[in-house]
mmCIF file of C-alpha atoms and ligand atoms in Angstrom:
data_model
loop_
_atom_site.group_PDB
_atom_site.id
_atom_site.type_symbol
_atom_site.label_atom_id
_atom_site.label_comp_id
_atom_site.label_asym_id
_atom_site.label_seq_id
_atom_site.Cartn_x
_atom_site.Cartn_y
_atom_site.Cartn_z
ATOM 1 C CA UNK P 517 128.502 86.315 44.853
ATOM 2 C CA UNK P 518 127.793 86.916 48.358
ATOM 3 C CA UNK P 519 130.446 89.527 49.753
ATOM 4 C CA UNK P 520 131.503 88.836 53.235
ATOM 5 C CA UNK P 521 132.467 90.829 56.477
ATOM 6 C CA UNK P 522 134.132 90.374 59.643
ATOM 7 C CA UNK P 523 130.731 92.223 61.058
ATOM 8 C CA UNK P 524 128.246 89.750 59.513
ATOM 9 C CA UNK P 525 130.644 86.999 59.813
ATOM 10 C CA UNK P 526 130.567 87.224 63.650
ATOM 11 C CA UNK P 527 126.893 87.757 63.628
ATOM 12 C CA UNK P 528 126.223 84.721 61.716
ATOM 13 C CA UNK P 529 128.754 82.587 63.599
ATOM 14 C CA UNK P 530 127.661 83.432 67.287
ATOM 15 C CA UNK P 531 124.260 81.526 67.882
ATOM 16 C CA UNK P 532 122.949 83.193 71.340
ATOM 17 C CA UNK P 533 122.722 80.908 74.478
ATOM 18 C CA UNK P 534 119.804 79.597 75.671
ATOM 19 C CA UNK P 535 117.165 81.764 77.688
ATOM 20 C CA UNK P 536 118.823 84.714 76.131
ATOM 21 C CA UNK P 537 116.460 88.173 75.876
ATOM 22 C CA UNK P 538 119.363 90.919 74.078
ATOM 23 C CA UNK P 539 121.755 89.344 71.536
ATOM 24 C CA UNK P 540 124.471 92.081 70.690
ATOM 25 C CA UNK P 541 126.687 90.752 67.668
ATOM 26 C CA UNK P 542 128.960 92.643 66.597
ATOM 27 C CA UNK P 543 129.125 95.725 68.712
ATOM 28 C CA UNK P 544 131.803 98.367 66.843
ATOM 29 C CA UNK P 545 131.535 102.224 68.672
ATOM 30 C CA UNK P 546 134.823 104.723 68.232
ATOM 31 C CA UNK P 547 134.888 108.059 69.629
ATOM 32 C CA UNK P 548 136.858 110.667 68.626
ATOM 33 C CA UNK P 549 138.750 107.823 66.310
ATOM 34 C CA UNK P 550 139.693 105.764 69.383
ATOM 35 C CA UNK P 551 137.619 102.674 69.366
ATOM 36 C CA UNK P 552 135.879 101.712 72.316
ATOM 37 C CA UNK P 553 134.305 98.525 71.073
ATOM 38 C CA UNK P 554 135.021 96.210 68.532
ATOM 39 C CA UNK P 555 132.911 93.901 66.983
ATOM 40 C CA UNK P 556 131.703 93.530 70.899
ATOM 41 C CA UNK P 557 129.274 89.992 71.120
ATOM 42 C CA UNK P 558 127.162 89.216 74.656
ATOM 43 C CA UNK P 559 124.377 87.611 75.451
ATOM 44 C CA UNK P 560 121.934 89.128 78.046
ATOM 45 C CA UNK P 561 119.688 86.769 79.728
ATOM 46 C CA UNK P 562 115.867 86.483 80.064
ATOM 47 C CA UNK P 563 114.058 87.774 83.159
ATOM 48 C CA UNK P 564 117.170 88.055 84.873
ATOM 49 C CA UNK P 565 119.415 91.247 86.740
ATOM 50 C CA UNK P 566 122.673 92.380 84.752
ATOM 51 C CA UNK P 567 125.192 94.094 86.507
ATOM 52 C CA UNK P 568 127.841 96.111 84.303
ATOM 53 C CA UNK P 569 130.791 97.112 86.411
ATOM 54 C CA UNK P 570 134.788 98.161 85.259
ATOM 55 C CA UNK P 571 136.870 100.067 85.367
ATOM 56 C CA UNK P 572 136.268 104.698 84.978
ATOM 57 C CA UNK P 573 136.024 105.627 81.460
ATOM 58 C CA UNK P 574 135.500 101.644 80.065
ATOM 59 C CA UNK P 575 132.271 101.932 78.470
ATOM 60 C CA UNK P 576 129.619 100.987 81.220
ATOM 61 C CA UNK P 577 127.121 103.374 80.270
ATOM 62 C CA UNK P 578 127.820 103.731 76.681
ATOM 63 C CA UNK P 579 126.928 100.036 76.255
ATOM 64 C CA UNK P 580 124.113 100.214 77.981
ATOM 65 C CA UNK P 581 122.953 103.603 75.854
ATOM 66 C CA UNK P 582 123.607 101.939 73.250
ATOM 67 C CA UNK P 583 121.422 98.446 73.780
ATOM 68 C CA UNK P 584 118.182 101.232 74.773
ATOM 69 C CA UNK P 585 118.934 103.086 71.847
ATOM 70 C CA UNK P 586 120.449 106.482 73.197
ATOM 71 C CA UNK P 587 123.692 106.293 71.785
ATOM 72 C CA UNK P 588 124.171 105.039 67.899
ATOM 73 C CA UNK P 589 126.492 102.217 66.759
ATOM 74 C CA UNK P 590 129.117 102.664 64.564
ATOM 75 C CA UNK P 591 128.850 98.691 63.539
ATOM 76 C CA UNK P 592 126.516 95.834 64.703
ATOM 77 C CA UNK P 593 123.351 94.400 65.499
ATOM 78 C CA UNK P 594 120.842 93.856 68.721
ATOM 79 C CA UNK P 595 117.797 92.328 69.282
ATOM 80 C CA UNK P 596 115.370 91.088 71.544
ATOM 81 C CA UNK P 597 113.888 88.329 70.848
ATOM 82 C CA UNK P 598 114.794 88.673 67.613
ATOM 83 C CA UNK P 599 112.601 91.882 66.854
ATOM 84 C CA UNK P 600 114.175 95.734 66.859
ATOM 85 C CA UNK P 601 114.334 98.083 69.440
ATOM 86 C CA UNK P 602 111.553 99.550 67.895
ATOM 87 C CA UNK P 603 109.351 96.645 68.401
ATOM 88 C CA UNK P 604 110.049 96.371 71.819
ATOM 89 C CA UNK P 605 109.008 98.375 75.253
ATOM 90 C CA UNK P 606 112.143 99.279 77.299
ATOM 91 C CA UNK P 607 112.682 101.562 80.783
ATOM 92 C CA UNK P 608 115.117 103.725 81.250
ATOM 93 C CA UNK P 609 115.967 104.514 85.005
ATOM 94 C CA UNK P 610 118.494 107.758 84.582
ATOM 95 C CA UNK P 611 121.466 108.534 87.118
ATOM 96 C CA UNK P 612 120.305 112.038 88.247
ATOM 97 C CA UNK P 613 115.960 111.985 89.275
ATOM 98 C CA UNK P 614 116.775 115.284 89.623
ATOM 99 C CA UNK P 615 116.889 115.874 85.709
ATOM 100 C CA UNK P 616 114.816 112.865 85.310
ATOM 101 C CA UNK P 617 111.057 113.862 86.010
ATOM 102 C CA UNK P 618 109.041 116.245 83.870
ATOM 103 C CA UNK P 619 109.211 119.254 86.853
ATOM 104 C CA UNK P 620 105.539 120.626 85.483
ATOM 105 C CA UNK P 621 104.092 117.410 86.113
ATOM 106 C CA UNK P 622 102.505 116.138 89.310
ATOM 107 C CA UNK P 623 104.302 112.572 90.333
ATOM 108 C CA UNK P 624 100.947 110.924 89.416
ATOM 109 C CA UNK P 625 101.053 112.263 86.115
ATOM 110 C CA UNK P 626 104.332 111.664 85.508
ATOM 111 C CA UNK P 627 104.244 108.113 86.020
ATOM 112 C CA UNK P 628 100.766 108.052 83.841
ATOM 113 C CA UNK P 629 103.029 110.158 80.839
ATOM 114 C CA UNK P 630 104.079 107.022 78.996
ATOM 115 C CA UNK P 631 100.736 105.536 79.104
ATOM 116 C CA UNK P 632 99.133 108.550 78.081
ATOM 117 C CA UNK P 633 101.436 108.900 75.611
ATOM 118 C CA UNK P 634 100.569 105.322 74.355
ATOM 119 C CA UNK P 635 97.159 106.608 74.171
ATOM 120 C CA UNK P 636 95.803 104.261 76.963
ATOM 121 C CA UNK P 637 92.327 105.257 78.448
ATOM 122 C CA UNK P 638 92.050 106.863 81.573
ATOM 123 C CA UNK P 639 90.633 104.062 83.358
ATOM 124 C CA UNK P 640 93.121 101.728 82.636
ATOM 125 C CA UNK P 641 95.750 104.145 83.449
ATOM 126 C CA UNK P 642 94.849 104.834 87.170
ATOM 127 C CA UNK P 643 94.248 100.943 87.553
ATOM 128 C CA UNK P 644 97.999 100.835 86.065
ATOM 129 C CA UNK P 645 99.027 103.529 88.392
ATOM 130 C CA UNK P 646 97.389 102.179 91.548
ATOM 131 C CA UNK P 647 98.783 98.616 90.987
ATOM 132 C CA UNK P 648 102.338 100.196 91.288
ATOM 133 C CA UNK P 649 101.117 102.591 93.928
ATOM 134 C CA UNK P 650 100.389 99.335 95.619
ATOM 135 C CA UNK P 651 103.468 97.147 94.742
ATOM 136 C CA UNK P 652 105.805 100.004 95.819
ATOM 137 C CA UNK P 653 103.821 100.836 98.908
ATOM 138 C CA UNK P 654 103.254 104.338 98.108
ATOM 139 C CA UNK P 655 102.482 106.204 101.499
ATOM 140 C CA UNK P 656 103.537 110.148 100.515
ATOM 141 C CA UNK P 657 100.897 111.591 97.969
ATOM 142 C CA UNK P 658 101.544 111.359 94.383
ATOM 143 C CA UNK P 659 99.501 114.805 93.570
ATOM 144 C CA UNK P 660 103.036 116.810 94.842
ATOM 145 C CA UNK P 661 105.183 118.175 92.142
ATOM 146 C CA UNK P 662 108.486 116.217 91.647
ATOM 147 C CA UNK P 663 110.537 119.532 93.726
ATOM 148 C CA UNK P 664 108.333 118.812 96.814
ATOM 149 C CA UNK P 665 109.800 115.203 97.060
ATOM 150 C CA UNK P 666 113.132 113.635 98.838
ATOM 151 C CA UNK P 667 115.670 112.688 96.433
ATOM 152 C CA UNK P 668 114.634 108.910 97.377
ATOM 153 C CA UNK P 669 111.042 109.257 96.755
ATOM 154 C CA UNK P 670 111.703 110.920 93.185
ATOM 155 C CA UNK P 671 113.864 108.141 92.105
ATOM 156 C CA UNK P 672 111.070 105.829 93.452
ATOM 157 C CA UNK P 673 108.488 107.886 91.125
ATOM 158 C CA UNK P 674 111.687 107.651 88.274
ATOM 159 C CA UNK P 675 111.006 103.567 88.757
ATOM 160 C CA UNK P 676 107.530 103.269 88.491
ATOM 161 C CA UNK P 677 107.280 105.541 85.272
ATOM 162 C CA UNK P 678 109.842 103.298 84.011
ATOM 163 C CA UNK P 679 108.129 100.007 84.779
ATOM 164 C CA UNK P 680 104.575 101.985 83.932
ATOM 165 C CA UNK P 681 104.276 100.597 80.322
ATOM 166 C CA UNK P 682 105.214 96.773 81.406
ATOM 167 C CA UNK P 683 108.774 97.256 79.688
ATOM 168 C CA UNK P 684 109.847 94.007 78.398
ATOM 169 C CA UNK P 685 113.520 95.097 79.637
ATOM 170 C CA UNK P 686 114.430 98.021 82.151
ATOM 171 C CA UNK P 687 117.519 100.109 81.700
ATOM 172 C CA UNK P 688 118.971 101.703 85.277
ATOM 173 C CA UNK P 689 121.953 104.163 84.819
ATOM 174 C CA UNK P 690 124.277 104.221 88.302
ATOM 175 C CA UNK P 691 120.544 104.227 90.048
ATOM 176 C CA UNK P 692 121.547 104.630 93.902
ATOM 177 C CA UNK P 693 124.503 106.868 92.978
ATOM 178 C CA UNK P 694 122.187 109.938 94.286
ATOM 179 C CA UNK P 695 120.468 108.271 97.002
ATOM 180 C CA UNK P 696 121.733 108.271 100.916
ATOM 181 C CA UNK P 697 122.395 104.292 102.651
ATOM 182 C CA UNK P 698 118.636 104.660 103.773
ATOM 183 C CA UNK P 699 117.062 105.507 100.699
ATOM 184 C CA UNK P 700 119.930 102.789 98.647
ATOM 185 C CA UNK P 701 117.995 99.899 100.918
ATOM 186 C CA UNK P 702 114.835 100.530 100.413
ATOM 187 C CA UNK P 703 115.345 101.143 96.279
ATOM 188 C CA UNK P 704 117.301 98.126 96.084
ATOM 189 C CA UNK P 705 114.617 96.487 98.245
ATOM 190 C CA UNK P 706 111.414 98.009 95.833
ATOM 191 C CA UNK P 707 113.460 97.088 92.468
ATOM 192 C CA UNK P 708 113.801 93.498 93.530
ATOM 193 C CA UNK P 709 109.873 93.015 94.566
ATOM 194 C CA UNK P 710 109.404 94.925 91.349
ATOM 195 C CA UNK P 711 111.658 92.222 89.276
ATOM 196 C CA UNK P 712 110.045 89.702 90.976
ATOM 197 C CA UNK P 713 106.796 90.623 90.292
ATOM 198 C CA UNK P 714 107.591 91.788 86.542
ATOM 199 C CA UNK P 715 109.846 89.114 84.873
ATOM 200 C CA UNK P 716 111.612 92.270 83.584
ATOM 201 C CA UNK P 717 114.514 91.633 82.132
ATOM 202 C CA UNK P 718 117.423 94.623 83.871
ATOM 203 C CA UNK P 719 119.982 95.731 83.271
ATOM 204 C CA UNK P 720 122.143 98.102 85.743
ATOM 205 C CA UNK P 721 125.378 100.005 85.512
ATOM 206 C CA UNK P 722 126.840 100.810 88.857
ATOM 207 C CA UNK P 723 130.180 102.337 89.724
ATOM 208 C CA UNK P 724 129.629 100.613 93.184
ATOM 209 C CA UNK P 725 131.117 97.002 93.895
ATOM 210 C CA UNK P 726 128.242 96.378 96.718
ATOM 211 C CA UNK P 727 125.443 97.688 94.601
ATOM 212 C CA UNK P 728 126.721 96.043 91.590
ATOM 213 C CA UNK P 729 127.017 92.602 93.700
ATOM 214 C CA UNK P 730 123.404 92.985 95.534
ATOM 215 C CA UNK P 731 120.498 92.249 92.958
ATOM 216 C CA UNK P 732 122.679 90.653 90.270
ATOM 217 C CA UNK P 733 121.962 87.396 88.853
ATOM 218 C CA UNK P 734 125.470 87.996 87.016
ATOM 219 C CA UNK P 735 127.505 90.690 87.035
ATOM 220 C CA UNK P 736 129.037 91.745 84.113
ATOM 221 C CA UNK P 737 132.838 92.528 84.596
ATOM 222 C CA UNK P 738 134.267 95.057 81.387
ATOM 223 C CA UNK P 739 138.008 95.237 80.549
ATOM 224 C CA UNK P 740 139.917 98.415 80.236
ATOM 225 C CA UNK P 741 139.700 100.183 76.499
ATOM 226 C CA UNK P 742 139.143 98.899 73.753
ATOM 227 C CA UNK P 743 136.597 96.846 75.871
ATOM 228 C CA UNK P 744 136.163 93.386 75.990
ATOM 229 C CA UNK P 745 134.208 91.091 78.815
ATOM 230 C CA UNK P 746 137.039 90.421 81.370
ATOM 231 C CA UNK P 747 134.499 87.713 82.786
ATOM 232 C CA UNK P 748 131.231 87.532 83.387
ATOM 233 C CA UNK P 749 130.507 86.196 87.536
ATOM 234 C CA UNK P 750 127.107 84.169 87.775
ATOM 235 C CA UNK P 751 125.451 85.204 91.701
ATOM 236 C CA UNK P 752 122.548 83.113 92.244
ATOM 237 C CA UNK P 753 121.998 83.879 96.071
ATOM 238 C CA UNK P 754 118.693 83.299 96.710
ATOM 239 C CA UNK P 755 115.650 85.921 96.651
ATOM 240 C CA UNK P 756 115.062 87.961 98.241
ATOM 241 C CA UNK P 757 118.469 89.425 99.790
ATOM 242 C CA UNK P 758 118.170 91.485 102.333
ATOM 243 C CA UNK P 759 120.411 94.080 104.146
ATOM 244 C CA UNK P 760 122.258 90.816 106.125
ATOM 245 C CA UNK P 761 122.768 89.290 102.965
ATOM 246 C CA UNK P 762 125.889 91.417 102.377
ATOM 247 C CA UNK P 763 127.520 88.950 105.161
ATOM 248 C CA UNK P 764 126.509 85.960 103.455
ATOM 249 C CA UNK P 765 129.589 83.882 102.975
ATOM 250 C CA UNK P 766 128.085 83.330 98.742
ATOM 251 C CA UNK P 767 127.859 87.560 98.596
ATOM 252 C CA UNK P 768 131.250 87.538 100.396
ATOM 253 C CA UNK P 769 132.980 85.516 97.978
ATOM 254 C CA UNK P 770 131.306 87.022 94.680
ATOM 255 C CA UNK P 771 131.876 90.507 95.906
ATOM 256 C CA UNK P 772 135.917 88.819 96.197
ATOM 257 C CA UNK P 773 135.790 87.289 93.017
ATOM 258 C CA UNK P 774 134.567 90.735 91.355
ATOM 259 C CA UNK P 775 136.946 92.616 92.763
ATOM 260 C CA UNK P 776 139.618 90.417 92.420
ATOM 261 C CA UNK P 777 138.574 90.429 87.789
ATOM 262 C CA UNK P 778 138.532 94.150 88.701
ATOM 263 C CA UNK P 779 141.691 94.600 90.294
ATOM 264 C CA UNK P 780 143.405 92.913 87.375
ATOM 265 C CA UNK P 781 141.836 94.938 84.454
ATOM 266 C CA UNK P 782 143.287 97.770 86.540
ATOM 267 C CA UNK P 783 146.888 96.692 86.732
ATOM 268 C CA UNK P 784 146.387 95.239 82.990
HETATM 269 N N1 ATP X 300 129.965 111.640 73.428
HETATM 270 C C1 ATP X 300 131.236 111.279 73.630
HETATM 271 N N2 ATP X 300 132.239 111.846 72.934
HETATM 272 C C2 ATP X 300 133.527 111.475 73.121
HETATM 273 N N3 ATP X 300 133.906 110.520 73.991
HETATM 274 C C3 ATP X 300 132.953 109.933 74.715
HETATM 275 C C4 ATP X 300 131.570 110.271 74.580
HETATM 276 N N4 ATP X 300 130.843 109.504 75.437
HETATM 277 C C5 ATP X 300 131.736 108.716 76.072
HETATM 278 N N5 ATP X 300 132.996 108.974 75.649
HETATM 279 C C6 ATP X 300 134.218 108.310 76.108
HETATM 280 O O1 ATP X 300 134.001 106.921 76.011
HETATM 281 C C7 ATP X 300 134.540 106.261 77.147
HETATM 282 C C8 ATP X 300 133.460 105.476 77.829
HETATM 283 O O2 ATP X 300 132.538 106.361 78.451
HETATM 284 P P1 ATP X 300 131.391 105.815 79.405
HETATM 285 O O3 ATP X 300 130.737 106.982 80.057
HETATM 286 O O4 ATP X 300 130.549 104.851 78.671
HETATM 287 O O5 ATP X 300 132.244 104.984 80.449
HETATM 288 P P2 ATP X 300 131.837 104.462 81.881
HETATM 289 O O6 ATP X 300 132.540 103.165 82.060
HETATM 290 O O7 ATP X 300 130.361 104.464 82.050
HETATM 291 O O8 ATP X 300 132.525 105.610 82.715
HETATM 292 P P3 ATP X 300 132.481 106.029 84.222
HETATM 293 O O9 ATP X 300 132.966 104.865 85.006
HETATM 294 O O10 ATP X 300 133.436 107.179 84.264
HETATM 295 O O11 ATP X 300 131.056 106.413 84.473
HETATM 296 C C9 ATP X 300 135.165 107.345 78.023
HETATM 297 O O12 ATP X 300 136.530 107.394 77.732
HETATM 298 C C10 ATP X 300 134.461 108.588 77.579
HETATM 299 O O13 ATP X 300 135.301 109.709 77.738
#
């Protein structure tokens, strides 16, 4: 006799949509007792941005630590493309650069550290290295040590190490959240040349309604706890957007939209 489960049940029953990269079926995660998600199902897509936004204290970052494997679940299953995490290469973009970067380590080397670490030859990993020296536009020199950077240039080194290894699917935690409005355009510029040169699959939690809105393809819109999607807002302004693109009438109206979900999961 085959002994069934709500867990498996909803794994079983919930095919994943086309295109999709991440399936999560499933999803269960308590803390301290009080639940946070149960049996949680989404679908992220191929090749495509993710925004997570909601409300403080809903779960943005803990579902996102949990899909790259920071954070155990309690219940559940992901995969993508059907394999584990283990079979797959993921980035992880954290909040604070600051913490981020190995401080011993030149910014050269530590954007060579995962390929090194892979055991790639030398060779290959300056041609690696160069090709995003060349792709981010690189003009300060990558021999300084991470505490002889800006803030914005660190996070730009945090990006590249990220995207180093050719990660099938890039993780960014709150990634402009540090940055001044100067350094925010030109990261949000570099990430989308770097998506559209990649493919990468990312995914990005932001506690900021324009940053969430910006590079999203859809932006993913979390209830209050116990968290469920409150709706999930498709933005499919053209590429690239640029700093004027915030006063498109499309970015206008999806920014409204969002904050409209948002507003309501507040007062719910
Ligand atoms: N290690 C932990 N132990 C206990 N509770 C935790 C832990 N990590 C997260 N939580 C709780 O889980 C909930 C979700 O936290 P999380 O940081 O994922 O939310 P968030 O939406 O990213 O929050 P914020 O908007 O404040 O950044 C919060 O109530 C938080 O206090």
């Amino acid at each position: 006799m085959i002994a069934t489960h709500p867990e498996v049940d909803t794994i079983l029953s919930v095919p994943p949509a086309p295109r999709t990269h991440v399936t999560i079926r499933g999803l269960t995660k308590s803390f301290a007792g009080a639940p946070l998600y149960t049996n949680f199902n989404l679908d992220l897509p191929r090749g495509k941005i993710v925004s997570i936004f909601g409300p403080n204290g809903c779960g943005k970052s803990t579902l996102m630590n949990m899909v790259a494997g920071l954070i155990p679940l309690d219940a559940g299953e992901i995969l993508f493309d059907g394999k584990s995490l283990a079979d797959t290469t993921i980035g992880y973009v954290f909040q604070n650069y600051r913490d981020a970067l190995f401080p011993w380590l030149s910014a050269y080397d530590n954007i060579a550290y995962p390929l090194r670490r892979g055991g790639m030859k030398e060779a290959e990993v300056k041609a690696r290295v160069d090709e995003l020296i060349a792709l981010f536009e690189i003009r300060f020199d990558l021999k300084r040590y991470p505490y002889e950077l800006s803030g914005g240039q660190q996070q730009t080194v945090c990006i590249m190490r990220a995207l180093a290894p050719r990660p099938e699917v890039m993780f960014l935690d709150e990634p402009f959240s540090a940055l001044d409005f100067e350094m925010t355009l030109f990261i949000r510029e570099k990430l989308q040349e770097a998506h559209q040169a990649t493919g990468v699959t990312m995914v990005i939690v932001s506690h900021d309604l324009e940053d969430a809105v910006f590079l999203a393809d859809q932006i993913l819109l979390l209830t209050r706890r116990p968290t469920r999607i409150a709706e999930i807002v498709p933005f499919d302004l053209p590429r690239p957007r640029t700093p004027e693109s915030v006063s498109d009438p499309r970015f206008v109206s999806v920014k409204a939209r969002t904050l409209e979900v948002f507003r309501r999961e507040m007062a719910a």
